[in-house]
Amino acid sequence: MSSAMRSVNILLCCCIVVVVVATTTSFGANVTYDHRALVIDGERKVLISGSIHYPRSTPDMWPDLIQKSKDGGLNVIETYVFWNLHEPVKGQYNFEGRNDLVKFIKVVAAAGLYAHLRIGPYACAEWNYGGFPVWLHFVPGIKFRTDNEPFKEEMQRFTAKIVDIMQQEKLYASQGGPIILSQIENEYGNVDDKYGPAAKSYINWAASMATSLNTGVPWVMCQQADAPDPIINTCNGFYCDQFTPNSKSKPKFWTENWSGWFLTFGGAVPYRPVEDLAFSVARFFQLGGTLQNYYMYHGGTNFGRTSGGPFISTSYDYDAPLDEYGMLRQPKWGHLKDLHKAIKLCESALVATDPATTSLGQKLEATIYQSGSSTCAAFLSNWGQSDATVSFKGHSYHIPAWSVSILPDCKNVVFNTAKVNSMTVVPSFARQSLTNNVDASEAISSGWSYINEPVGISKDDAMTKLGLLEQINTTADKSDYLWYSTSIDINGDEDFLQDGLQTVLHVQSLGHAFHAFINGKLAGEDLGFSIGDSSQWVSQSSLPTLQPLIWYKSTFDAPSGNDPIALDFTGMGKGEAWVNGQSIGRYWPTYIAPNNGCSSCNYVGSYSASKCLKNCGKPSQKLYHVPRSWLKPSGNIIVLFEELGGDPTKISFSTKQSVSLCSHVSESHPSPVEMWSTDSKTEKKSEPILSLQCPSSNQVISSIKFASFGSPSGTCGTFSHGNCSSAAALSIVEKACIGSNICRVRVSTEMFGNPCKGITKSLAVEASCG
């Protein structure tokens, strides 16, 4: 090649996905429904459900996740079925490892819980290609999710395959299994207007096809107002109390109550205050709902290349009650557990009759469920912006703004959604350097080897085409990357070289990043080695860093203990990582969230995905989950493909630990739900109780960092004394708590004295476990 010729190579990186803007197990049970509830063996049920997606965790995690869900008051586990995981190649199925759907459902059954199987088979779920296998894209004449024969043939074949597998394993409730509901399609009502008249015929066909499979349990369609009988149409959203089914013979179901929101690379971290989440749940059951599902109860991790678009992060934590690593997120998990207990105290009334709602004032309502003289439950709600005092059945009740009080006997408040009795747990990640059979304090900068990814087209499957290609058609989604190479002759006297300005290469593409190389050298960019056994790895004292398109490999020992593990990718740019051949997902710590938008968040008022944000001005995600089941005690192999340029010697492990326990309970809080008594003859009001418990059974409370009874303020880690404070508070709490795994302290003037008369006092405590 002459010096007058330049070769221009452009790497286009693009992830293409379909995005829609978007109890005990019965044996041979008869599952039906009426206008109030799901009916199992003739009994209406109040169902509290949570989504756990089996491939977003590992089989070793499933029993613990499901047991914690049960302990939190759930009686149903809901999951999507991911077609592209199970049939990556047409006719070739994968139900192994994280894809073992049967094992997951059996773990649910073993815990004594019901299951809701959302077959779809379109899932959305911020999942790559919406859960569709890419080969479906290439079926001749196919059009997705409409009255199209090629699509319907494939959809029916896969749906029938899943149903058949479940039936072969006797997993439907009608066979003695845990599955009490199934879902066909998913949020199609959000997009059906784009399909014209074919949408209606498609939905009717999908309903008929599903019911013809004879599962023995009802089917649902979410966000589908015209779901034909006998399909139950259900609601998805942050609030569904105002939802009404499309038939008076169908119950009011909520299939997705969004417990938070998904994280995107380049975005701040969204979270949803538990006071608002509890409010939404209580309002739903107040106004006639009988099945509510948290989406998500455990969000988990988008391992591999499963994250969808737009720019969905590897973490799918979702601010769920169980965090990405499977740990309890407190106070969210605990406050919802108390809510679920309160709702279950009302169950006999909820299923016995229809609700009767009356106004108590502006944005104030009372709803009564009463059957006969002995069964009565009530909900008092305030969806206004200010606290209110109301009169109900001859008694006065204070209802904080944006809250619901639950009265299982129509008289005494057992729970209020705005008054959190549950403790807060502040987690922290303890850093550990990667080690390679050396002292734990020594980083392994000398233990890395590398391979430079060849620049340009280096394989024999190249093709010649005019212009840029549609990427998913070309790569079949087997890779994020696609090379283009072309060449032009430059004589040196071209007009574009004469103006003294820098020459600009223009690329029009939907790809979200590209790298341009001129004669093999990086000119500009815009924002087989994974198991580590290639003979091409280079080991030398000088490790190339901060250069694009390079593979790195090293070995490390697993961090000691049982705490959850994350890799901290500080120092790296963007790419993908593998541990012992398992992809932990895409990493992108250099994509920083905007500096603005993270002001304090008040739970009062309607929630939206952008209302409550944290982590502004920081990497959207720098910590990446590594399941312990993927590790050996020593000799683990880590492989990275770095796209932008980074320094792997700065990578470290972190283990997730609990640093502080906090609680702040006032004299006006209800007593713990478990202390509820239906003895109407007992008029003595039980006192509020502050409870603390170390996360691990082998830990005890080792110190009290802060204790104040009176008018303390602040949040966990920033508590401060108010204008009045009991001088004995610290010593009383220390005596009650230090040395114990769990402690309970009465919040009363009898316990602490009365440092300031005439005001409602509270107790704030921060403790450490050791």
PDB file of N, CA and C in Angstrom, residues 22 59 75 88 96 142 216 282 315 328 433 464 523 603 693 702 707 719 723 739:
ATOM      1  N   ALA A  22     -41.606   1.289  27.264  1.00  0.00           N
ATOM      2  CA  ALA A  22     -42.083   0.354  28.179  1.00  0.00           C
ATOM      3  C   ALA A  22     -42.363   0.722  29.631  1.00  0.00           C
ATOM      4  N   PRO A  59     -28.769 -20.655  40.749  1.00  0.00           N
ATOM      5  CA  PRO A  59     -29.514 -21.691  41.474  1.00  0.00           C
ATOM      6  C   PRO A  59     -29.140 -21.779  42.950  1.00  0.00           C
ATOM      7  N   ASN A  75     -46.829 -14.848  49.481  1.00  0.00           N
ATOM      8  CA  ASN A  75     -47.314 -16.216  49.286  1.00  0.00           C
ATOM      9  C   ASN A  75     -47.322 -16.628  47.824  1.00  0.00           C
ATOM     10  N   PRO A  88     -32.098 -20.699  22.170  1.00  0.00           N
ATOM     11  CA  PRO A  88     -31.203 -19.779  21.460  1.00  0.00           C
ATOM     12  C   PRO A  88     -31.066 -20.122  19.985  1.00  0.00           C
ATOM     13  N   GLU A  96     -30.659 -25.602  31.573  1.00  0.00           N
ATOM     14  CA  GLU A  96     -29.627 -25.948  32.535  1.00  0.00           C
ATOM     15  C   GLU A  96     -29.189 -24.719  33.327  1.00  0.00           C
ATOM     16  N   ILE A 142     -42.102 -13.046   8.677  1.00  0.00           N
ATOM     17  CA  ILE A 142     -42.576 -12.854  10.043  1.00  0.00           C
ATOM     18  C   ILE A 142     -42.780 -11.382  10.369  1.00  0.00           C
ATOM     19  N   GLY A 216     -55.501 -25.835  33.530  1.00  0.00           N
ATOM     20  CA  GLY A 216     -56.279 -26.007  34.746  1.00  0.00           C
ATOM     21  C   GLY A 216     -56.210 -24.814  35.685  1.00  0.00           C
ATOM     22  N   ALA A 282     -51.421  -0.506  50.195  1.00  0.00           N
ATOM     23  CA  ALA A 282     -52.569  -0.412  51.097  1.00  0.00           C
ATOM     24  C   ALA A 282     -53.785   0.176  50.382  1.00  0.00           C
ATOM     25  N   SER A 315     -26.441  -4.121  36.603  1.00  0.00           N
ATOM     26  CA  SER A 315     -27.244  -4.272  37.818  1.00  0.00           C
ATOM     27  C   SER A 315     -28.719  -4.094  37.486  1.00  0.00           C
ATOM     28  N   LEU A 328     -31.325  -8.334  52.617  1.00  0.00           N
ATOM     29  CA  LEU A 328     -32.515  -7.554  52.937  1.00  0.00           C
ATOM     30  C   LEU A 328     -32.211  -6.070  52.789  1.00  0.00           C
ATOM     31  N   SER A 433      -7.886  -6.173  47.583  1.00  0.00           N
ATOM     32  CA  SER A 433      -7.155  -6.255  46.322  1.00  0.00           C
ATOM     33  C   SER A 433      -7.207  -7.669  45.783  1.00  0.00           C
ATOM     34  N   THR A 464     -18.448  -7.895   1.356  1.00  0.00           N
ATOM     35  CA  THR A 464     -18.389  -6.563   0.751  1.00  0.00           C
ATOM     36  C   THR A 464     -19.807  -6.070   0.520  1.00  0.00           C
ATOM     37  N   ALA A 523      -7.980   7.037  15.782  1.00  0.00           N
ATOM     38  CA  ALA A 523      -8.089   8.423  15.360  1.00  0.00           C
ATOM     39  C   ALA A 523      -9.174   9.174  16.114  1.00  0.00           C
ATOM     40  N   TYR A 603     -41.491  11.478  50.263  1.00  0.00           N
ATOM     41  CA  TYR A 603     -42.375  10.417  49.782  1.00  0.00           C
ATOM     42  C   TYR A 603     -43.783  10.909  49.499  1.00  0.00           C
ATOM     43  N   GLN A 693     -31.797  -5.664  65.150  1.00  0.00           N
ATOM     44  CA  GLN A 693     -31.310  -7.034  65.046  1.00  0.00           C
ATOM     45  C   GLN A 693     -30.144  -7.091  64.076  1.00  0.00           C
ATOM     46  N   SER A 702     -22.530  -4.567  69.190  1.00  0.00           N
ATOM     47  CA  SER A 702     -21.267  -4.317  69.888  1.00  0.00           C
ATOM     48  C   SER A 702     -21.154  -2.900  70.432  1.00  0.00           C
ATOM     49  N   ALA A 707     -27.967   7.499  70.727  1.00  0.00           N
ATOM     50  CA  ALA A 707     -29.278   7.220  71.305  1.00  0.00           C
ATOM     51  C   ALA A 707     -29.832   8.511  71.881  1.00  0.00           C
ATOM     52  N   PHE A 719     -27.962  11.285  62.728  1.00  0.00           N
ATOM     53  CA  PHE A 719     -28.841  11.645  63.836  1.00  0.00           C
ATOM     54  C   PHE A 719     -28.202  12.743  64.688  1.00  0.00           C
ATOM     55  N   ASN A 723     -33.969  19.777  70.840  1.00  0.00           N
ATOM     56  CA  ASN A 723     -34.006  20.729  71.942  1.00  0.00           C
ATOM     57  C   ASN A 723     -34.165  20.050  73.287  1.00  0.00           C
ATOM     58  N   GLY A 739     -24.367  -6.795  73.363  1.00  0.00           N
ATOM     59  CA  GLY A 739     -24.160  -8.208  73.624  1.00  0.00           C
ATOM     60  C   GLY A 739     -25.265  -9.107  73.120  1.00  0.00           C
TER      61      GLY A 739
END
